[in-house]
């Protein structure tokens, strides 16, 4: 006797929970060969709003956690991802070997960023010589809630844009790749079981063209990563909307996700806080 | 309307008292503890499940676009902007008064500010001439546990300092133990001490335990001369839940049908979002009627609600979601 198939329902990831879209909509996701894979939730602007509220709520706790603790949690995400290696490889499709390589690269990317959590302040901060009896120190601080439009590479690309944002203490709202959203929700399951506080990463699936402008214009979002936006007109209008409250913007650019990432993605979403300490006599 | 028919005189008082006309019956109701008790316990009972469901159904109304704009502005004009904390300072009260007069670009001013009696003078000075009223809690707020002399002089202090409205608390202990006459007489005494000032009577519904008690307390306060009945102090949870507000709105509607006198309603505590505020407005319109949709007859006791109303207002005006960074902290 054959078993009844238990199919997975792909939902959103907001505030540590997996709700359906407020709008009740969904869209069909197909493989590169055009075969039907599953229905994904099609998020609406109200899901964007709810996700930003969740991200803002999570910000004080996450940015207030010690850098060491944030590093541990990122490492934990890498561990959990490693444990689901086969599942991700299957979901990514394509050749089995290249899929496994992509998963391994994503795990390595997480470990790499995890190591940076307690080092970025030493590398990016400075002790400034000043003409007075003071220690003058500049240290990097997270900017706040960052909206991320994820690139088309469904796992390595996604991990490579989310990890640098959260490792420094930001929280984020991610709009997953429109054509291949399923691994992003499976990654959300990894995040949900990695001691990452709910709301630090929120994942929305749906139409980029519909969601990105709302995220770009939202006055409670402090940074915007447009990496995944291919349409130059959309990118331009998002940048203009983002200027309204001076969001920090990362412009879309072609990236080689296998190459060494550098510090740019982390430092783009950092503020610099400079403090003066009396030195004593 | 089953409630209305249930409130016909013979049902209300039964054989307990001889009455000739409606008005004289209500005047005689408080002549003794026994008649008051007979009257209040003769009020029709409330089906808790039905009331919850009715309030929940009204909460699902969808108010959008231009109707939402109007609702938001109406709600702002109904807000009693409140600060009732031990840490209140003159500076904080003055800042709140400024916000009450100028909540935001194009937004109407709020109805009143609500403070403790010792800060009434500061608030009255700050809002003078603006049309914003000064409300003060009094009578050993929030517990109401003191002697009548203290409660009356607390009220007199606030009125002398310039309060336009007094929010008093009822003695819940006396009410729950069935001593309705004591509660009634206290309200009458405080009303006398108010003079020209309007009296809002706080029932503290979160401590009354049943919806029947909410209805009885509402009628008791209105019989004793309340100008407004208010749900809660904001210090007890649950505070202003939709079914409780609905029951009080039914009470003021029925009271006006019986006596011709209109009494206002003020839900307070736990109303934090624009959605909550609009649900309240729907309750008013569907329960008491459009006559109550004015700051003279319906108020929203709140502090953080105002910022949410202003953010929603800005969202409608600019088309982008607003952020709390651009509104004052309070």
PDB file of C-alpha atoms in Angstrom, chain A residues 152-252:
ATOM      1  CA  UNK A 152      18.656  35.194  -8.086  1.00  0.00           C
ATOM      2  CA  UNK A 153      21.165  32.676  -6.677  1.00  0.00           C
ATOM      3  CA  UNK A 154      18.704  31.025  -4.299  1.00  0.00           C
ATOM      4  CA  UNK A 155      20.992  29.824  -1.510  1.00  0.00           C
ATOM      5  CA  UNK A 156      24.578  31.057  -1.768  1.00  0.00           C
ATOM      6  CA  UNK A 157      23.446  34.470  -2.997  1.00  0.00           C
ATOM      7  CA  UNK A 158      20.829  34.729  -0.259  1.00  0.00           C
ATOM      8  CA  UNK A 159      23.233  33.729   2.517  1.00  0.00           C
ATOM      9  CA  UNK A 160      25.855  36.109   1.129  1.00  0.00           C
ATOM     10  CA  UNK A 161      23.551  39.111   1.415  1.00  0.00           C
ATOM     11  CA  UNK A 162      21.816  38.259   4.701  1.00  0.00           C
ATOM     12  CA  UNK A 163      24.814  37.199   6.810  1.00  0.00           C
ATOM     13  CA  UNK A 164      26.773  40.492   6.476  1.00  0.00           C
ATOM     14  CA  UNK A 165      23.682  42.497   7.393  1.00  0.00           C
ATOM     15  CA  UNK A 166      22.836  40.607  10.579  1.00  0.00           C
ATOM     16  CA  UNK A 167      26.333  39.805  11.826  1.00  0.00           C
ATOM     17  CA  UNK A 168      26.917  43.435  12.821  1.00  0.00           C
ATOM     18  CA  UNK A 169      23.605  43.679  14.721  1.00  0.00           C
ATOM     19  CA  UNK A 170      21.140  44.863  12.082  1.00  0.00           C
ATOM     20  CA  UNK A 171      17.803  43.163  11.567  1.00  0.00           C
ATOM     21  CA  UNK A 172      16.395  42.642   8.088  1.00  0.00           C
ATOM     22  CA  UNK A 173      13.390  42.056   5.870  1.00  0.00           C
ATOM     23  CA  UNK A 174      14.347  39.910   2.868  1.00  0.00           C
ATOM     24  CA  UNK A 175      12.430  39.708  -0.371  1.00  0.00           C
ATOM     25  CA  UNK A 176      13.470  36.296  -1.718  1.00  0.00           C
ATOM     26  CA  UNK A 177      14.393  35.658  -5.337  1.00  0.00           C
ATOM     27  CA  UNK A 178      11.137  35.674  -7.289  1.00  0.00           C
ATOM     28  CA  UNK A 179      11.946  32.754  -9.565  1.00  0.00           C
ATOM     29  CA  UNK A 180      13.393  30.418  -6.924  1.00  0.00           C
ATOM     30  CA  UNK A 181      11.855  31.275  -3.540  1.00  0.00           C
ATOM     31  CA  UNK A 182      11.618  27.767  -2.107  1.00  0.00           C
ATOM     32  CA  UNK A 183      15.171  27.422  -0.678  1.00  0.00           C
ATOM     33  CA  UNK A 184      14.703  30.763   1.121  1.00  0.00           C
ATOM     34  CA  UNK A 185      11.783  29.375   3.125  1.00  0.00           C
ATOM     35  CA  UNK A 186      13.715  26.210   3.882  1.00  0.00           C
ATOM     36  CA  UNK A 187      16.579  28.453   5.002  1.00  0.00           C
ATOM     37  CA  UNK A 188      14.064  30.225   7.245  1.00  0.00           C
ATOM     38  CA  UNK A 189      13.413  26.849   8.893  1.00  0.00           C
ATOM     39  CA  UNK A 190      17.150  26.642   9.534  1.00  0.00           C
ATOM     40  CA  UNK A 191      17.151  30.159  11.023  1.00  0.00           C
ATOM     41  CA  UNK A 192      14.153  29.333  13.209  1.00  0.00           C
ATOM     42  CA  UNK A 193      16.050  26.439  14.806  1.00  0.00           C
ATOM     43  CA  UNK A 194      19.382  28.224  15.264  1.00  0.00           C
ATOM     44  CA  UNK A 195      18.718  30.370  18.360  1.00  0.00           C
ATOM     45  CA  UNK A 196      18.410  33.366  16.072  1.00  0.00           C
ATOM     46  CA  UNK A 197      15.793  35.551  17.824  1.00  0.00           C
ATOM     47  CA  UNK A 198      12.501  35.820  15.909  1.00  0.00           C
ATOM     48  CA  UNK A 199      12.275  38.939  13.769  1.00  0.00           C
ATOM     49  CA  UNK A 200      16.025  39.334  13.131  1.00  0.00           C
ATOM     50  CA  UNK A 201      15.539  37.855   9.664  1.00  0.00           C
ATOM     51  CA  UNK A 202      12.117  38.023   8.020  1.00  0.00           C
ATOM     52  CA  UNK A 203      11.630  36.347   4.653  1.00  0.00           C
ATOM     53  CA  UNK A 204       8.943  37.345   2.158  1.00  0.00           C
ATOM     54  CA  UNK A 205       8.293  35.564  -1.124  1.00  0.00           C
ATOM     55  CA  UNK A 206       6.428  37.220  -3.956  1.00  0.00           C
ATOM     56  CA  UNK A 207       6.841  39.727  -6.745  1.00  0.00           C
ATOM     57  CA  UNK A 208       9.868  41.976  -6.376  1.00  0.00           C
ATOM     58  CA  UNK A 209       8.220  44.714  -8.415  1.00  0.00           C
ATOM     59  CA  UNK A 210       5.287  44.756  -6.002  1.00  0.00           C
ATOM     60  CA  UNK A 211       7.208  44.606  -2.712  1.00  0.00           C
ATOM     61  CA  UNK A 212      10.464  46.510  -3.245  1.00  0.00           C
ATOM     62  CA  UNK A 213       8.920  49.995  -3.615  1.00  0.00           C
ATOM     63  CA  UNK A 214       7.092  49.668  -0.286  1.00  0.00           C
ATOM     64  CA  UNK A 215      10.253  48.589   1.455  1.00  0.00           C
ATOM     65  CA  UNK A 216      12.225  51.398  -0.192  1.00  0.00           C
ATOM     66  CA  UNK A 217       9.715  54.056   0.855  1.00  0.00           C
ATOM     67  CA  UNK A 218       9.114  52.771   4.395  1.00  0.00           C
ATOM     68  CA  UNK A 219      10.175  55.451   6.895  1.00  0.00           C
ATOM     69  CA  UNK A 220      11.066  52.880   9.558  1.00  0.00           C
ATOM     70  CA  UNK A 221      13.631  51.114   7.363  1.00  0.00           C
ATOM     71  CA  UNK A 222      17.202  52.406   7.686  1.00  0.00           C
ATOM     72  CA  UNK A 223      19.041  50.595   4.909  1.00  0.00           C
ATOM     73  CA  UNK A 224      18.262  49.051   1.548  1.00  0.00           C
ATOM     74  CA  UNK A 225      20.230  46.371  -0.288  1.00  0.00           C
ATOM     75  CA  UNK A 226      19.121  46.323  -3.933  1.00  0.00           C
ATOM     76  CA  UNK A 227      21.489  43.538  -5.014  1.00  0.00           C
ATOM     77  CA  UNK A 228      18.730  41.387  -6.473  1.00  0.00           C
ATOM     78  CA  UNK A 229      17.057  44.115  -8.551  1.00  0.00           C
ATOM     79  CA  UNK A 230      17.767  43.506 -12.263  1.00  0.00           C
ATOM     80  CA  UNK A 231      15.420  46.145 -13.616  1.00  0.00           C
ATOM     81  CA  UNK A 232      17.358  49.439 -13.703  1.00  0.00           C
ATOM     82  CA  UNK A 233      14.206  51.555 -13.638  1.00  0.00           C
ATOM     83  CA  UNK A 234      12.946  49.802 -10.532  1.00  0.00           C
ATOM     84  CA  UNK A 235      16.348  50.209  -8.915  1.00  0.00           C
ATOM     85  CA  UNK A 236      16.335  53.925  -9.683  1.00  0.00           C
ATOM     86  CA  UNK A 237      12.854  54.517  -8.290  1.00  0.00           C
ATOM     87  CA  UNK A 238      13.744  52.510  -5.169  1.00  0.00           C
ATOM     88  CA  UNK A 239      16.876  54.610  -4.651  1.00  0.00           C
ATOM     89  CA  UNK A 240      14.843  57.786  -5.006  1.00  0.00           C
ATOM     90  CA  UNK A 241      12.225  56.567  -2.531  1.00  0.00           C
ATOM     91  CA  UNK A 242      15.000  55.513  -0.149  1.00  0.00           C
ATOM     92  CA  UNK A 243      16.440  59.034  -0.197  1.00  0.00           C
ATOM     93  CA  UNK A 244      13.361  60.353   1.629  1.00  0.00           C
ATOM     94  CA  UNK A 245      14.715  59.237   5.005  1.00  0.00           C
ATOM     95  CA  UNK A 246      18.373  58.908   3.936  1.00  0.00           C
ATOM     96  CA  UNK A 247      18.526  55.129   3.925  1.00  0.00           C
ATOM     97  CA  UNK A 248      21.907  53.600   3.349  1.00  0.00           C
ATOM     98  CA  UNK A 249      21.622  51.984  -0.084  1.00  0.00           C
ATOM     99  CA  UNK A 250      23.660  49.218  -1.670  1.00  0.00           C
ATOM    100  CA  UNK A 251      23.229  49.501  -5.437  1.00  0.00           C
ATOM    101  CA  UNK A 252      22.702  46.482  -7.643  1.00  0.00           C
TER     102      UNK A 252
END
